[in-house]
mmCIF file of C-alpha atoms in Angstrom:
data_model
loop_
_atom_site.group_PDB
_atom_site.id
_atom_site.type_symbol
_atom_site.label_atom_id
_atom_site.label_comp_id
_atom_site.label_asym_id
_atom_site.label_seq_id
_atom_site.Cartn_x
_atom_site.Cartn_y
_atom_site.Cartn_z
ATOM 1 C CA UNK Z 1 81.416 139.395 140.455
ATOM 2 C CA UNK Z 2 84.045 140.597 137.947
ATOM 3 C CA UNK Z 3 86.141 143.526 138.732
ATOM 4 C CA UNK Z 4 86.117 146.732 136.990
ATOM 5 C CA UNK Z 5 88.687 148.271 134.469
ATOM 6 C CA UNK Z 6 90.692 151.050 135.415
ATOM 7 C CA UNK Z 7 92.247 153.612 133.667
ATOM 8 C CA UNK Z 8 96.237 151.940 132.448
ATOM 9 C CA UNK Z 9 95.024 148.685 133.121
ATOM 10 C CA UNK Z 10 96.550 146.136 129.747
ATOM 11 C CA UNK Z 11 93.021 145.421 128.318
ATOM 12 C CA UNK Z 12 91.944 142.337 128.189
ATOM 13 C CA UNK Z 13 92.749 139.853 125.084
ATOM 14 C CA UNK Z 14 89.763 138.359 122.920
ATOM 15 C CA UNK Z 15 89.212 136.510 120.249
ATOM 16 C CA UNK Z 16 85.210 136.452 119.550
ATOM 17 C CA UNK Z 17 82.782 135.535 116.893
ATOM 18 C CA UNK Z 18 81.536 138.424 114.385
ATOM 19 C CA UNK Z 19 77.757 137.964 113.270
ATOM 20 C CA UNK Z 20 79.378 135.886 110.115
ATOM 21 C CA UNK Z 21 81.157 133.257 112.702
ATOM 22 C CA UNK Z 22 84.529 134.795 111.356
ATOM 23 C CA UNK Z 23 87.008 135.692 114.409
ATOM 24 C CA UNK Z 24 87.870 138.569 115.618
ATOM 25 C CA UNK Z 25 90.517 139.766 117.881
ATOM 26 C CA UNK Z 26 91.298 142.830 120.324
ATOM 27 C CA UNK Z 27 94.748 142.411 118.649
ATOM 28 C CA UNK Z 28 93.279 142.659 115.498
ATOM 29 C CA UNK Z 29 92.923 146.749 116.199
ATOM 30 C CA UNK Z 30 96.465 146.995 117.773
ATOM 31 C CA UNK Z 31 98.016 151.068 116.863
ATOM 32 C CA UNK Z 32 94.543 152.083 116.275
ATOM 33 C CA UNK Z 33 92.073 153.001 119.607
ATOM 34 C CA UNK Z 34 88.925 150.830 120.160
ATOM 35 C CA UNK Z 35 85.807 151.078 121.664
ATOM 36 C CA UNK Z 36 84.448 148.218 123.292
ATOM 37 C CA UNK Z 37 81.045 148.604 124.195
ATOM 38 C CA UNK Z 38 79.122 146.269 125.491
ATOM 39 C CA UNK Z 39 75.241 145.837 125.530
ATOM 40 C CA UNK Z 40 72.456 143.131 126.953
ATOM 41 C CA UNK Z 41 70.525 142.271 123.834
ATOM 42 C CA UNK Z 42 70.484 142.307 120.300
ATOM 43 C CA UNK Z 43 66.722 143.651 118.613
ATOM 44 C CA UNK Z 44 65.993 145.034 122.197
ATOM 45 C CA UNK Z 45 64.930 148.938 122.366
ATOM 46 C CA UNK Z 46 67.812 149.682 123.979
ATOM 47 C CA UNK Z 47 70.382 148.382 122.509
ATOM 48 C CA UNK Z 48 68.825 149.109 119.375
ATOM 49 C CA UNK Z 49 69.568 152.854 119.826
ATOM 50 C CA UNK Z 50 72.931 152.531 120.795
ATOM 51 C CA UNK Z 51 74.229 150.431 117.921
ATOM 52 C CA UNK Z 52 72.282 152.904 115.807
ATOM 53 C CA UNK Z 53 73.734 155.820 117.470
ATOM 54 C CA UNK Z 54 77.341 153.975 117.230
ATOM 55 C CA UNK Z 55 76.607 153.637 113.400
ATOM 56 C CA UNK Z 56 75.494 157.020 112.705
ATOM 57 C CA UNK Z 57 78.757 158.540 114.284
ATOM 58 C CA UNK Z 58 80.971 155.774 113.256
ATOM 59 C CA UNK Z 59 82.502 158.276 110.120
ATOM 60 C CA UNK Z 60 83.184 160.719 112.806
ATOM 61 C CA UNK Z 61 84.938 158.271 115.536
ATOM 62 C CA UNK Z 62 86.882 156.832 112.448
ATOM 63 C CA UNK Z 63 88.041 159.870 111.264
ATOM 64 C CA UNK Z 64 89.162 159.956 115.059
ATOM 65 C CA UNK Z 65 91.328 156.705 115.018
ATOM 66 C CA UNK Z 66 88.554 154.801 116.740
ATOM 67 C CA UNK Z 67 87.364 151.593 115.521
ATOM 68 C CA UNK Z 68 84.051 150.301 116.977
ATOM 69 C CA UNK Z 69 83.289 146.584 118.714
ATOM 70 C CA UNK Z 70 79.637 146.110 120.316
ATOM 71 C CA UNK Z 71 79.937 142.515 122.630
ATOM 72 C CA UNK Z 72 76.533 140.846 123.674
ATOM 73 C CA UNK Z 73 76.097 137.430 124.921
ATOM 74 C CA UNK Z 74 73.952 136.652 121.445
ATOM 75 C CA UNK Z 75 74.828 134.566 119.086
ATOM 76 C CA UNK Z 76 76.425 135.153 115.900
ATOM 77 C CA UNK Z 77 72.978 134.404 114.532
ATOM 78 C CA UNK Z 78 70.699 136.791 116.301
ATOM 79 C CA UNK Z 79 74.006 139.303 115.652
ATOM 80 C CA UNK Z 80 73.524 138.924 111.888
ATOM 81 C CA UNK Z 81 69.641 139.759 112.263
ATOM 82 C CA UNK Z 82 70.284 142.143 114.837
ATOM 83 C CA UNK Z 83 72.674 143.694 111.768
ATOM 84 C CA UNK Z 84 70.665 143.241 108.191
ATOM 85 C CA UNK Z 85 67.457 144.728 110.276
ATOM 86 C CA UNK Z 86 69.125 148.340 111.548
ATOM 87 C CA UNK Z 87 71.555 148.444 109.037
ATOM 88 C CA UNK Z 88 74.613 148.414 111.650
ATOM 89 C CA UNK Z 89 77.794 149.034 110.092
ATOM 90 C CA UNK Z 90 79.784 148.560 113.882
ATOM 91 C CA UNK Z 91 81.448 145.283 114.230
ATOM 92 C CA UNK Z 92 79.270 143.084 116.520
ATOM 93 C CA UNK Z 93 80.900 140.256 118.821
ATOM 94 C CA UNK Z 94 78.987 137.283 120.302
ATOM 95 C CA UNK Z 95 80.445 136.365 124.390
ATOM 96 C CA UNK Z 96 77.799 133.563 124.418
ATOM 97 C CA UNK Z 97 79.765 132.153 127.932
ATOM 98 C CA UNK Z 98 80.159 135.828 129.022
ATOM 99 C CA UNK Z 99 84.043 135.229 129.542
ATOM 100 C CA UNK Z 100 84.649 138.469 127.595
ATOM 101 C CA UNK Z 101 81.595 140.247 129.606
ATOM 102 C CA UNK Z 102 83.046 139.120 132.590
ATOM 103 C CA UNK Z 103 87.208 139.853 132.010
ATOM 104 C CA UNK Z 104 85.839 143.920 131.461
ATOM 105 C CA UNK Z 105 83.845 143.608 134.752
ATOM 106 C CA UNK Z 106 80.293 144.252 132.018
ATOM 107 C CA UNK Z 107 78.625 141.442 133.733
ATOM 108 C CA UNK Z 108 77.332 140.979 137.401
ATOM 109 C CA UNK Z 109 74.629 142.456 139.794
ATOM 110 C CA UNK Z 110 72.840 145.403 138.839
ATOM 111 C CA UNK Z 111 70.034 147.249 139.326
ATOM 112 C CA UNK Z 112 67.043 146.869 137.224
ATOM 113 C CA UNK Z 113 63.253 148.354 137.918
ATOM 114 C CA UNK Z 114 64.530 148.534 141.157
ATOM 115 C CA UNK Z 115 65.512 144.945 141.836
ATOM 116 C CA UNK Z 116 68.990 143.179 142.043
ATOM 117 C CA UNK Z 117 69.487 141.199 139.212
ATOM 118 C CA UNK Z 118 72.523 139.804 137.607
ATOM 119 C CA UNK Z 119 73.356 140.438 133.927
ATOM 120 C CA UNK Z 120 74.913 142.656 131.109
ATOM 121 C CA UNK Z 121 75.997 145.496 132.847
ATOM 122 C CA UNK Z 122 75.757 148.103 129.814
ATOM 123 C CA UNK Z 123 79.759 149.111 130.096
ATOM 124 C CA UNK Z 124 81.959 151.153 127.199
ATOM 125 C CA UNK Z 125 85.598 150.508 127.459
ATOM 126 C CA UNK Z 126 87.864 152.532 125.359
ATOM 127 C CA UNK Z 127 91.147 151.134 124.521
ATOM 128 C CA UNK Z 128 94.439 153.029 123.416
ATOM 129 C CA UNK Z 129 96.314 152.120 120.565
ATOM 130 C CA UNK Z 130 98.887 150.236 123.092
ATOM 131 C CA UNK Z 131 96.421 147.994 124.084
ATOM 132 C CA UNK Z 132 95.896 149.568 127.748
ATOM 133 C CA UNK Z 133 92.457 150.792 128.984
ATOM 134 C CA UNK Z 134 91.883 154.684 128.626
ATOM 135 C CA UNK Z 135 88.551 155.336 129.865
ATOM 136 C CA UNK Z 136 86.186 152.316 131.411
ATOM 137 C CA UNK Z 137 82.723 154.025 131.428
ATOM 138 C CA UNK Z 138 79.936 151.652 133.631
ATOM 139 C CA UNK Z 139 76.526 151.608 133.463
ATOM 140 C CA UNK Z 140 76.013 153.743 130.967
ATOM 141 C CA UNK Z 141 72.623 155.073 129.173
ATOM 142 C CA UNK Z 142 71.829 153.560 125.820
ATOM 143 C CA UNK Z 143 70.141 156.803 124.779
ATOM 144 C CA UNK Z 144 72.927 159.991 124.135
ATOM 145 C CA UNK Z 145 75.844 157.871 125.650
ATOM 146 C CA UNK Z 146 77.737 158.201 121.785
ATOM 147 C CA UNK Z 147 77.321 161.755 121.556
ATOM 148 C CA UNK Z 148 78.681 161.931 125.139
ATOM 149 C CA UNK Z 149 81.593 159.876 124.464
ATOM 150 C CA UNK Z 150 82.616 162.286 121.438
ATOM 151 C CA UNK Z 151 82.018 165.213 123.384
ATOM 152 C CA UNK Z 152 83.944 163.625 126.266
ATOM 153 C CA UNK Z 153 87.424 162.824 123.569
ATOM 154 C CA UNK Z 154 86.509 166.172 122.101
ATOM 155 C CA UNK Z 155 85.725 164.806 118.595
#
């Protein structure tokens, strides 16, 4: 089981597949802030809502300094679906091997209709503009977790 992010812990270096196969790094977004969320499924209720939620408010957390990564274990090809159907304008990261998942402690046991199970755990990690970890928020809710996290920097 992977450990959890703290607070002024460095943040941990990718380099990931976008939904066109192009690369993308953490590094990439270095002097600007980043949040990392990470979800179980693409074209899953869930997760459906969040990206949504993420793209509807992306103006706002832009405006902020924040740029936007959503990490699943899908495949660039199920990403690009997952994008052309809902319109996502968020960058979206395939972790096929769940290396990435597992560096930000977002994958492991968790609860789920009352059973242990191990998986995604639905995780937001939001990065400073040094690269070090600001805020690691586990086991979030898909449903008003955006509008919590801009209350939360006081967007």
């Amino acid at each position: 089981m992977s450990e959890r992010l703290q607070p002024g812990d460095v943040a941990p270096a990718f380099t990931l597949p976008d939904a066109d196969g192009n690369e993308v790094s953490l590094s990439d977004h270095k002097g600007r802030k980043v949040i990392v969320y990470f979800y179980p499924a693409a074209l899953t209720p869930g997760c459906t809502k969040q990206a949504c939620d993420f793209t509807d408010n992306l103006s706002v957390l832009a405006s902020a300094g924040y740029d936007v990564i959503g990490i699943s274990p899908d495949r660039p090809e199920k990403l690009a679906k997952f994008r052309e159907k809902e319109s996502l304008q968020v960058t979206l990261l395939a972790d096929p091997d769940k290396k990435v998942l597992e560096s930000y402690g977002a994958f492991g046991e968790k609860k789920l209709y009352g059973k242990t199970v191990v998986g995604v755990i639905r995780s937001t990690v939001i990065v400073d503009e040094e690269g070090k970890v600001e805020r690691a928020l586990y086991n979030v809710k898909a449903t008003g977790h955006v509008a919590k996290i801009i209350k939360d920097l006081a967007i």
